[in-house]
Every structure is written in structure tokens, then in C-alpha cells.
mmCIF file of N, CA and C in Angstrom:
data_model
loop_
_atom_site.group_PDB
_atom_site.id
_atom_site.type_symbol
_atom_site.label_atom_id
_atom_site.label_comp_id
_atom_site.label_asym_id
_atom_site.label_seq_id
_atom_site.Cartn_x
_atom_site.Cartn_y
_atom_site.Cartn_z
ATOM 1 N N UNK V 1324 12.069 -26.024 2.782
ATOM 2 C CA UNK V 1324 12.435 -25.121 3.854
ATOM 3 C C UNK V 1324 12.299 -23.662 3.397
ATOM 4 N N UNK V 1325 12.599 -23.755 2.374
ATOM 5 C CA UNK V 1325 12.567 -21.840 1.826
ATOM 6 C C UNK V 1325 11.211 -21.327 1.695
ATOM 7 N N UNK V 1326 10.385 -22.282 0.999
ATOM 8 C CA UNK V 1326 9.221 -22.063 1.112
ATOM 9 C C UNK V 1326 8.473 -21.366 2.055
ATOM 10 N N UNK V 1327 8.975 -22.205 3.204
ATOM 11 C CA UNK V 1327 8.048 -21.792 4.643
ATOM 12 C C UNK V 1327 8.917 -20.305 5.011
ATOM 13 N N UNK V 1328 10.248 -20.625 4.858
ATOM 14 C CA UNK V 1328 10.990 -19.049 5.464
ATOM 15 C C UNK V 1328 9.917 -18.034 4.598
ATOM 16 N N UNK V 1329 9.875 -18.054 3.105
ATOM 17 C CA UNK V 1329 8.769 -17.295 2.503
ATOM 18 C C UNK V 1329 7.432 -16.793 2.777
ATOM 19 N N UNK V 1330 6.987 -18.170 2.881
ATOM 20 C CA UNK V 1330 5.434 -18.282 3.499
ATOM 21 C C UNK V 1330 5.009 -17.166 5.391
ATOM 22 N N UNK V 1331 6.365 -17.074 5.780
ATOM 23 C CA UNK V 1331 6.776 -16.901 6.902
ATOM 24 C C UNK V 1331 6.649 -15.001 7.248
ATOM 25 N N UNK V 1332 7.603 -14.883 6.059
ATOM 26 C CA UNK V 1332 8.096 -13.889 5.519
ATOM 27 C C UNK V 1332 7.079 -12.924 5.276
ATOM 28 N N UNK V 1333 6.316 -13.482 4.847
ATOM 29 C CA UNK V 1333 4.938 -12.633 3.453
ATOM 30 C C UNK V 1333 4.101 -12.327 4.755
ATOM 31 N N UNK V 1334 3.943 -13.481 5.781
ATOM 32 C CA UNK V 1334 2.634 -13.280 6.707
ATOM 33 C C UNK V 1334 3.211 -12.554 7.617
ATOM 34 N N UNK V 1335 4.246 -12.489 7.757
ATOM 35 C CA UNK V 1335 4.831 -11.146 9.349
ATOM 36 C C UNK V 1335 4.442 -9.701 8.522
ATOM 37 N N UNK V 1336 5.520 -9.614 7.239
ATOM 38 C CA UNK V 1336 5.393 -8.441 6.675
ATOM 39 C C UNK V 1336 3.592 -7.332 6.571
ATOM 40 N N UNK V 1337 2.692 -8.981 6.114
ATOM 41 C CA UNK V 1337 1.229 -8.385 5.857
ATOM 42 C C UNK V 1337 1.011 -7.803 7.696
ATOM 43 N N UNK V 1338 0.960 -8.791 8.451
ATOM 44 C CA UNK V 1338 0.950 -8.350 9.860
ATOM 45 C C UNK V 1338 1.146 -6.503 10.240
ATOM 46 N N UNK V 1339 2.802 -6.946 9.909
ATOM 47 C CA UNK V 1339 3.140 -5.375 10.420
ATOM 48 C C UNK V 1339 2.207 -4.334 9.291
ATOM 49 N N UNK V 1340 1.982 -4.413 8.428
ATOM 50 C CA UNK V 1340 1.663 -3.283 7.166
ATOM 51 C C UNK V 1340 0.366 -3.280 7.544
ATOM 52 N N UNK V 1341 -0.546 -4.153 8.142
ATOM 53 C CA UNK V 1341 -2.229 -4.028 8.681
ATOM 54 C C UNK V 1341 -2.057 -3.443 10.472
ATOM 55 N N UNK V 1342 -1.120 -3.698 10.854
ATOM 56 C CA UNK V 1342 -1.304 -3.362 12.451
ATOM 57 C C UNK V 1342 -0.441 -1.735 12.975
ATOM 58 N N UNK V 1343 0.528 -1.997 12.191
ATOM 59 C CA UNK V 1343 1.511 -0.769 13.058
ATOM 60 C C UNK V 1343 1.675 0.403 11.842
ATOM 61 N N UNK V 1344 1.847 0.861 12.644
ATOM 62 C CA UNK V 1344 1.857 2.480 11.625
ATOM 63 C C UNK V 1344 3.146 2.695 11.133
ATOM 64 N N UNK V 1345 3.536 3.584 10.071
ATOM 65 C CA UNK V 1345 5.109 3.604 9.612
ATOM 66 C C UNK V 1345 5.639 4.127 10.745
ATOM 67 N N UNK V 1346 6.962 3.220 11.387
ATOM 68 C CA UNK V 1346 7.859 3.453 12.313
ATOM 69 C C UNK V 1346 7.037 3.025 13.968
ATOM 70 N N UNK V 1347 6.158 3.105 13.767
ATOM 71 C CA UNK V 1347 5.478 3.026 15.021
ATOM 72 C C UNK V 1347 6.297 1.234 15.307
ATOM 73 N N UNK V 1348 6.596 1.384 16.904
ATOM 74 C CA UNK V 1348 7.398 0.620 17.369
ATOM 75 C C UNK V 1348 7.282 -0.440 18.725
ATOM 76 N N UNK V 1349 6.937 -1.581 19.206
ATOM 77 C CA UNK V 1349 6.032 -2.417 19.893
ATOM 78 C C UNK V 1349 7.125 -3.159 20.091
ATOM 79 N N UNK V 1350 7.692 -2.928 21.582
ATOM 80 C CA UNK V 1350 8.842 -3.388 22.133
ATOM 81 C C UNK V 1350 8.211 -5.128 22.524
ATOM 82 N N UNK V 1351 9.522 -5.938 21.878
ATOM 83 C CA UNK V 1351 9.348 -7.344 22.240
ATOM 84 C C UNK V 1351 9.951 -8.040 23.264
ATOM 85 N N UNK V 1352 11.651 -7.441 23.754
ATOM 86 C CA UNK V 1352 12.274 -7.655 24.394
ATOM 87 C C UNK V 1352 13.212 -6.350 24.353
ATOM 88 N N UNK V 1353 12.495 -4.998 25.663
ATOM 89 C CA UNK V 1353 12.497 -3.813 25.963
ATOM 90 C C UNK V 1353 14.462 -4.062 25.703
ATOM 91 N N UNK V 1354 14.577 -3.023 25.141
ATOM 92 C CA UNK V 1354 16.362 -2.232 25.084
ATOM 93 C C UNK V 1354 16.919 -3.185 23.609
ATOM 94 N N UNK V 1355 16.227 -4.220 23.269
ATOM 95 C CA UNK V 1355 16.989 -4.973 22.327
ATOM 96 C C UNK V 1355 16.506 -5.478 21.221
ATOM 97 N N UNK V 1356 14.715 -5.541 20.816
ATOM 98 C CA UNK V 1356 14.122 -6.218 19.954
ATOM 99 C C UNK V 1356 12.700 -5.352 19.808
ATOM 100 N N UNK V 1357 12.133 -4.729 18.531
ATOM 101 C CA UNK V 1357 11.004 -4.557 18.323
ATOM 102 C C UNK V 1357 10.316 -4.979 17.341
ATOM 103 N N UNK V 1358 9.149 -5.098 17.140
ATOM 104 C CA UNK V 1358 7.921 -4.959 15.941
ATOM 105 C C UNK V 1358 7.880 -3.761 15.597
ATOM 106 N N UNK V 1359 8.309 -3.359 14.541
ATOM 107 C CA UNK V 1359 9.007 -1.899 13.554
ATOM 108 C C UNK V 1359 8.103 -2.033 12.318
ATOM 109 N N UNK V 1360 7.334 -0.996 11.926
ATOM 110 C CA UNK V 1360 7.098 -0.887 10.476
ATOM 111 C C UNK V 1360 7.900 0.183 9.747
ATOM 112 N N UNK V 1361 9.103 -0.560 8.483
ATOM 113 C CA UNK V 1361 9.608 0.448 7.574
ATOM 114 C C UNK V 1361 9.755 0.234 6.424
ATOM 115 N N UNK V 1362 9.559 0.769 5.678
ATOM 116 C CA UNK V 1362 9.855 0.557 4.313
ATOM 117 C C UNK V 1362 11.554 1.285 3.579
ATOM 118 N N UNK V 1363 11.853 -0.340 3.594
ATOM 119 C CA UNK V 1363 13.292 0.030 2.808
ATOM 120 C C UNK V 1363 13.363 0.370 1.400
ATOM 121 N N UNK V 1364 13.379 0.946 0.668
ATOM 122 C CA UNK V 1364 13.901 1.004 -1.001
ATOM 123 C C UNK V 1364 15.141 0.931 -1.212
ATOM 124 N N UNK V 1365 16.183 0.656 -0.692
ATOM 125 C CA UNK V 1365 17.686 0.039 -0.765
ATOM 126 C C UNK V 1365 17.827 -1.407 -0.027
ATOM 127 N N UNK V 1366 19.099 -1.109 -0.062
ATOM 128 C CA UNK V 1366 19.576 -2.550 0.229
ATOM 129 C C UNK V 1366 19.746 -2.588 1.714
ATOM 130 N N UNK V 1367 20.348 -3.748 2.296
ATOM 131 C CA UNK V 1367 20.599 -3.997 3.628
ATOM 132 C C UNK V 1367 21.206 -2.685 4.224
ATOM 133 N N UNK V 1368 20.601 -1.984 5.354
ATOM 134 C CA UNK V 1368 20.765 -0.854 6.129
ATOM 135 C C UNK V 1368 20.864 0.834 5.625
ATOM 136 N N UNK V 1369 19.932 0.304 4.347
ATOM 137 C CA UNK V 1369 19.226 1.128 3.145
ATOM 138 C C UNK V 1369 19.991 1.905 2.532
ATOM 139 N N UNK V 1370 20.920 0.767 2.060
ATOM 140 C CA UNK V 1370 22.317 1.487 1.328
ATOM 141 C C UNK V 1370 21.314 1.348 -0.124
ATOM 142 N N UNK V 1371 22.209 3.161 -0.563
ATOM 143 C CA UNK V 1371 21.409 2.641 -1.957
ATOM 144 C C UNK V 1371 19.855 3.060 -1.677
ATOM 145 N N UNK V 1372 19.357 3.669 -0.863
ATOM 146 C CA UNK V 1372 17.866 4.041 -0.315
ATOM 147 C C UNK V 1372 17.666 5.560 -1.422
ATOM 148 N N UNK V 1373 18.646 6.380 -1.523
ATOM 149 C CA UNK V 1373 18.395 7.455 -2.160
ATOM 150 C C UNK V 1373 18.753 7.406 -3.544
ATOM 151 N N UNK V 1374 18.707 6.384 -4.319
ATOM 152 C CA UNK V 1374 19.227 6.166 -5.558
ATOM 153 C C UNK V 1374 18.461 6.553 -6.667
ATOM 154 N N UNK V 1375 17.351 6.821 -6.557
ATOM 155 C CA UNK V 1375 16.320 7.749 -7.420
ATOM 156 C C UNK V 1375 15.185 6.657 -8.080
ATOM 157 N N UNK V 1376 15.597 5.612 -7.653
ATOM 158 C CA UNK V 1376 14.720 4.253 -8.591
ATOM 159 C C UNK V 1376 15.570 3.341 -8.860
ATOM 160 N N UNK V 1377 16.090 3.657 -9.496
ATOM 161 C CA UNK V 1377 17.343 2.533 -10.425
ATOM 162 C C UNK V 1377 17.526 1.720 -9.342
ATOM 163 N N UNK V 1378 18.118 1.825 -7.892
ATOM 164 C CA UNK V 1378 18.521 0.370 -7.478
ATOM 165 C C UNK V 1378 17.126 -0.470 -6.933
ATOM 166 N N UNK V 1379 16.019 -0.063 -7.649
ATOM 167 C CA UNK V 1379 14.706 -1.150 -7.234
ATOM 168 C C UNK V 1379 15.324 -2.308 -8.440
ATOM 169 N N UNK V 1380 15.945 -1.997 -9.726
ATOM 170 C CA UNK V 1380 15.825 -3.139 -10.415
ATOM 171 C C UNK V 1380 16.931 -3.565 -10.588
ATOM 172 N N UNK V 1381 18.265 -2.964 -10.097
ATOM 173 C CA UNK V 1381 19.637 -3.573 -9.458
ATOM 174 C C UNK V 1381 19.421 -4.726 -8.492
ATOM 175 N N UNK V 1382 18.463 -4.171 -7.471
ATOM 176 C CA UNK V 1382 18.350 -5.411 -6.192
ATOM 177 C C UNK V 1382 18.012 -6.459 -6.494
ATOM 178 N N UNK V 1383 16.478 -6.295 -7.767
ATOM 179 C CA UNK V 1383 16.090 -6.935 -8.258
ATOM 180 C C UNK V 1383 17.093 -7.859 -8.804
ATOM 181 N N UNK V 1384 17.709 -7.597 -9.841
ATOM 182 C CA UNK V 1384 19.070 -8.140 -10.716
ATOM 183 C C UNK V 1384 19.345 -9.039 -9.742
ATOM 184 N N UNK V 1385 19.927 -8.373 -8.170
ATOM 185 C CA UNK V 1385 21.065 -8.873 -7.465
ATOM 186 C C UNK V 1385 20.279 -10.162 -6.690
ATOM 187 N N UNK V 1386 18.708 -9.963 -6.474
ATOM 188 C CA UNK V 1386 18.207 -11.045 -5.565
ATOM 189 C C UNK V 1386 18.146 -12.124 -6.588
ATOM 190 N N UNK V 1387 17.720 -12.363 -7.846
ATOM 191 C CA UNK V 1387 17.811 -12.947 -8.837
ATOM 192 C C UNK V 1387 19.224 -14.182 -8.672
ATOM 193 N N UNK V 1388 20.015 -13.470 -9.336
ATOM 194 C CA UNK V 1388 21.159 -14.071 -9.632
ATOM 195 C C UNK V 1388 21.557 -14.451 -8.403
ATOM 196 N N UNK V 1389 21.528 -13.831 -6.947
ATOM 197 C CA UNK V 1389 22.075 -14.473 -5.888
ATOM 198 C C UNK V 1389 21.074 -15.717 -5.602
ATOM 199 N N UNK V 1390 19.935 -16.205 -5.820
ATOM 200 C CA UNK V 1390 18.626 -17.292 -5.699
ATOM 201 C C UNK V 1390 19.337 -17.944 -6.792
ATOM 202 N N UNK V 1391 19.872 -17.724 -7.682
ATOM 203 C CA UNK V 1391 19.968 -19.067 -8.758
ATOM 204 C C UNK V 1391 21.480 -19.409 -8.183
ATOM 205 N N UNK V 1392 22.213 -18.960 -7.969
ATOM 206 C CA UNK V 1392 23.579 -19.409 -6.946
ATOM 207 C C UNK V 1392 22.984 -20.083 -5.677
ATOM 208 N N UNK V 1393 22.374 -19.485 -4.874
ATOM 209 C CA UNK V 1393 22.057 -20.156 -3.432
ATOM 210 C C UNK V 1393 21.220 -21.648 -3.972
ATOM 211 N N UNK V 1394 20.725 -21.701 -4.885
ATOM 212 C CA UNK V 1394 19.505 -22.755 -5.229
ATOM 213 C C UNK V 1394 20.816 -24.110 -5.846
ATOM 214 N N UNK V 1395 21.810 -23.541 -6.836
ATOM 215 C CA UNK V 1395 22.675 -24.331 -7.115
ATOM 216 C C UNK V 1395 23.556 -24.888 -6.065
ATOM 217 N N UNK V 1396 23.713 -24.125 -4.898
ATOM 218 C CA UNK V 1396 24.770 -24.401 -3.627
ATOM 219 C C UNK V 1396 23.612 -25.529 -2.591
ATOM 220 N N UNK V 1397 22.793 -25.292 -2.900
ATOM 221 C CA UNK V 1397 21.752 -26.688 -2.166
ATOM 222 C C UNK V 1397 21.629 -27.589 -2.958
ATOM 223 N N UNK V 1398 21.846 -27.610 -3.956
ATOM 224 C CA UNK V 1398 21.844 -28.861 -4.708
ATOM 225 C C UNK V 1398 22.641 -29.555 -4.735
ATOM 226 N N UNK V 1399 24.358 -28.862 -4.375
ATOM 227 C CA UNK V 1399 25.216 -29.367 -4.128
ATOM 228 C C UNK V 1399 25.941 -29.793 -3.118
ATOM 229 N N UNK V 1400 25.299 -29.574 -2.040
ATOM 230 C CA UNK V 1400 25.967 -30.120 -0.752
ATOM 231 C C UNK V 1400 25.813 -30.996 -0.344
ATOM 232 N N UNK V 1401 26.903 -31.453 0.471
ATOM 233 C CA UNK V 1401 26.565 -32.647 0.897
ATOM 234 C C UNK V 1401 26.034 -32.971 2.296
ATOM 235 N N UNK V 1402 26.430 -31.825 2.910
ATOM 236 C CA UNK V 1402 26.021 -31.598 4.538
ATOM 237 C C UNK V 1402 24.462 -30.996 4.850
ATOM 238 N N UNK V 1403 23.704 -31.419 5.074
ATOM 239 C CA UNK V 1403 22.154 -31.055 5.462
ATOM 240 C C UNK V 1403 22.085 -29.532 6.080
ATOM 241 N N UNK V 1404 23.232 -29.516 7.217
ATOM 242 C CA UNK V 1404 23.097 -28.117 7.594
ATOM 243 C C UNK V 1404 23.106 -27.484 6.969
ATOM 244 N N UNK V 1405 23.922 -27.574 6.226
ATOM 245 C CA UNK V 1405 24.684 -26.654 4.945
ATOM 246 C C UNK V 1405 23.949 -25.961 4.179
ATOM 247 N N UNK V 1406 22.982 -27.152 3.571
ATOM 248 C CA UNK V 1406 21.915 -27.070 2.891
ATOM 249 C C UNK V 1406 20.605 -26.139 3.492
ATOM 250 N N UNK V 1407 20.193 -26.241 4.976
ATOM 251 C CA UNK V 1407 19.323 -25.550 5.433
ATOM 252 C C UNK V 1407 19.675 -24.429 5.650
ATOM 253 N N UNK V 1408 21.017 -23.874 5.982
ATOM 254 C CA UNK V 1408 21.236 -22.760 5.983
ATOM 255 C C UNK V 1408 20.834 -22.021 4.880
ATOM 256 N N UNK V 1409 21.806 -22.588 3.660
ATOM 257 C CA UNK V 1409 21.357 -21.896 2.494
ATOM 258 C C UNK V 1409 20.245 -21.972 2.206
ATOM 259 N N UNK V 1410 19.090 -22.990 2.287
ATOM 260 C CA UNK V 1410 17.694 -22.492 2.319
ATOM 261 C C UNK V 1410 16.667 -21.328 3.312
ATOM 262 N N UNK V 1411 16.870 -20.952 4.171
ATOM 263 C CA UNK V 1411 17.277 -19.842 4.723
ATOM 264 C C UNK V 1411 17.686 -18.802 4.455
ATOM 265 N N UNK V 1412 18.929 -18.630 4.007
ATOM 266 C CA UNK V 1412 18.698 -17.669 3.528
ATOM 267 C C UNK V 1412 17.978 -17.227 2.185
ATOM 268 N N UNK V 1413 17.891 -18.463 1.230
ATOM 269 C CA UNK V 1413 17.301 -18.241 -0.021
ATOM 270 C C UNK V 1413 15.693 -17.649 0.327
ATOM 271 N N UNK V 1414 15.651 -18.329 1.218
ATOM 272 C CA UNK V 1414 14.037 -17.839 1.626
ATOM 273 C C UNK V 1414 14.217 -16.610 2.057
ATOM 274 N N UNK V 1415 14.608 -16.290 2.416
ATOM 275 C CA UNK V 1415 14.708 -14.602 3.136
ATOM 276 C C UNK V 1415 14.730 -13.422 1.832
ATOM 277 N N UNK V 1416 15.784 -14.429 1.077
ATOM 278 C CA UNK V 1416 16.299 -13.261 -0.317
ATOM 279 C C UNK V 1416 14.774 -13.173 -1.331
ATOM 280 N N UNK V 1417 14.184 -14.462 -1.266
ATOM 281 C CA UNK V 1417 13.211 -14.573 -2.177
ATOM 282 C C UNK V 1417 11.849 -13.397 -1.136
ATOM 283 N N UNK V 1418 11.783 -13.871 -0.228
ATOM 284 C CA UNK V 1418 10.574 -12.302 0.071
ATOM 285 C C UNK V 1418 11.003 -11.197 -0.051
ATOM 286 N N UNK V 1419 12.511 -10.979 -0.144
ATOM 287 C CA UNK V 1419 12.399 -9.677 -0.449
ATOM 288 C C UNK V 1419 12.343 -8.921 -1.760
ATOM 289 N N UNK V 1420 12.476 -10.098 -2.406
ATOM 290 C CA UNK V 1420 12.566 -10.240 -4.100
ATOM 291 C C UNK V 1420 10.976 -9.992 -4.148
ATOM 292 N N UNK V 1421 9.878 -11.024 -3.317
ATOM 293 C CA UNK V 1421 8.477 -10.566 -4.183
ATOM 294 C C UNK V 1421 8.406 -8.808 -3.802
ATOM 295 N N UNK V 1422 8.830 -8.661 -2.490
ATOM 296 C CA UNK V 1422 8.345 -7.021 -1.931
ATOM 297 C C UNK V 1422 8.928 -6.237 -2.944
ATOM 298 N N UNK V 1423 10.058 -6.215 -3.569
ATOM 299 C CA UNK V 1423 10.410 -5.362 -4.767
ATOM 300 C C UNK V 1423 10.213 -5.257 -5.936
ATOM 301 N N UNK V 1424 9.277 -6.573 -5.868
ATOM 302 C CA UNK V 1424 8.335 -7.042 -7.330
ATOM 303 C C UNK V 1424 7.136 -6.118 -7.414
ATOM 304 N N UNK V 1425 6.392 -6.422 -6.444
ATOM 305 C CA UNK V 1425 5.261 -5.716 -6.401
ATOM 306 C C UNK V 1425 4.755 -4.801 -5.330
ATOM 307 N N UNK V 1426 6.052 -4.179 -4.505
ATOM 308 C CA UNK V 1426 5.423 -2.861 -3.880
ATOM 309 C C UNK V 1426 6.707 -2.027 -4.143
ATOM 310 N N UNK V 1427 7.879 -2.459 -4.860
ATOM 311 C CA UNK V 1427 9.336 -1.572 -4.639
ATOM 312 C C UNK V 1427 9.949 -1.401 -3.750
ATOM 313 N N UNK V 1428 10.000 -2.030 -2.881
ATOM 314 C CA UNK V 1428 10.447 -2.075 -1.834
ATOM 315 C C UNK V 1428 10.166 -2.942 -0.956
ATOM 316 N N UNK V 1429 10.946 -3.110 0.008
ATOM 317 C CA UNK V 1429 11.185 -3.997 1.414
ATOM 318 C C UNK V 1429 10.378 -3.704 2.655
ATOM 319 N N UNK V 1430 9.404 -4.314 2.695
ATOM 320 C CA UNK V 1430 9.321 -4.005 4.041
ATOM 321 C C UNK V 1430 9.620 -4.281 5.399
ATOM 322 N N UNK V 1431 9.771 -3.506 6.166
ATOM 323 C CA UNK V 1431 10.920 -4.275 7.280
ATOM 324 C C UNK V 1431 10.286 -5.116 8.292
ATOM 325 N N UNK V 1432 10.543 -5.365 9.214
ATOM 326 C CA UNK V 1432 9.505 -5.085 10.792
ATOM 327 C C UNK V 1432 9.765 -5.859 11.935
ATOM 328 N N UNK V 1433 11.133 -6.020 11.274
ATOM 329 C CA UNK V 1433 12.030 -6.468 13.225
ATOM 330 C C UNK V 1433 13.223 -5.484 13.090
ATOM 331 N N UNK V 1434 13.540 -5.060 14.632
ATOM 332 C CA UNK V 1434 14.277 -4.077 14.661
ATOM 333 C C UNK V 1434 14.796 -4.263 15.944
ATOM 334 N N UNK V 1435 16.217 -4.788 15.575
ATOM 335 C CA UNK V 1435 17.109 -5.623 16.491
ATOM 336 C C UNK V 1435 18.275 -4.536 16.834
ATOM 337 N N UNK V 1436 18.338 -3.957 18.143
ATOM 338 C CA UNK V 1436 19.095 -2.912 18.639
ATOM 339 C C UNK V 1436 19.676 -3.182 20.163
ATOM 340 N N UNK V 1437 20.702 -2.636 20.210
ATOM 341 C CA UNK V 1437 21.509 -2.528 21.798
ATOM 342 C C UNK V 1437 22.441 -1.194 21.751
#
């Protein structure tokens, strides 16, 4: 399952970074949902965005160690949901882990607003 969230992940991101321009914005469901190109260098709601560098290999650190916890918490459950959830999110944490591997950053490109 993480795989594909990955596989998923990598092909929206290439999408937005070949089609839309930085910030340029392609309403999906007008007042509440777009196709957004941004590039994060912090963390979730780009905390940590002005940190000078250093938190590219903090996040790094943090996506790390949170994938070897989420990977141990699927191994251990006993409930399937349970399990897909946390694959889910592991998949989510792991693309953003390659984007800070090899571009420093996150790239965004859904942009969920009301």
C-alpha cells in the first residue's frame, strides 16, 4: 500500500512541477480545492521554512525515524485498517522524504481551502 501512496506521490508532484508554474493555481472544486505548485522547505504549513538550511536535514532526521516507527506499528497490528492507515501515511512521509533527498524540499500541489 505505501508503495503505491509513493508511486502516487512522485507522479502528481512530477505533474504539477512540468505543468503549472510556481503558485499558479487550477481550481478543482471552485472556493475549496486546487492544483497549486509550491515548494515547501519546512515542515507541515512551512513551519521551520526560514531556518537557513538546517531543518532540510532535521526533517530529514524526523521523516526517517518517524518511517521506522510507522513501519514497526504495521507490523504490529492486528486490525487491517489500522494497518492501512498507517501505510498511508508512511507513504505520504516517505515522498516527502525522497523530495528532501534530492531537491530539498517538498513539493506541494493540492491546496485545500474554505
Amino acid at each position: 500500500m505505501s508503495v503505491v501512496v509513493i508511486a502516487l506521490d512522485q507522479v502528481t508532484k512530477w505533474i504539477a512541477v512540468d505543468a503549472l508554474l510556481l503558485y499558479q493555481q487550477v481550481p478543482i472544486i471552485d472556493g475549496l480545492f486546487s492544483f497549486t505548485l509550491a515548494y515547501n522547505t519546512g515542515a507541515a504549513f512551512s513551519l521551520f521554512a526560514d531556518g537557513g538550511g538546517w531543518q532540510r536535514y532535521f526533517l530529514i532526521t524526523v521523516a526517517v525515524v518517524v518511517s521506522f516507527v510507522l513501519i514497526r506499528l504495521i507490523l504490529q497490528c492486528r486490525r487491517r485498517g489500522e494497518a492501512i492507515a498507517y501505510s498511508l501515511i508512511l507513504g505520504g512521509a516517505m515522498g516527502n522524504l525522497i523530495d528532501r533527498i534530492f531537491r530539498g524540499y517538498v513539493v506541494d500541489s493540492f491546496d485545500v481551502y474554505w
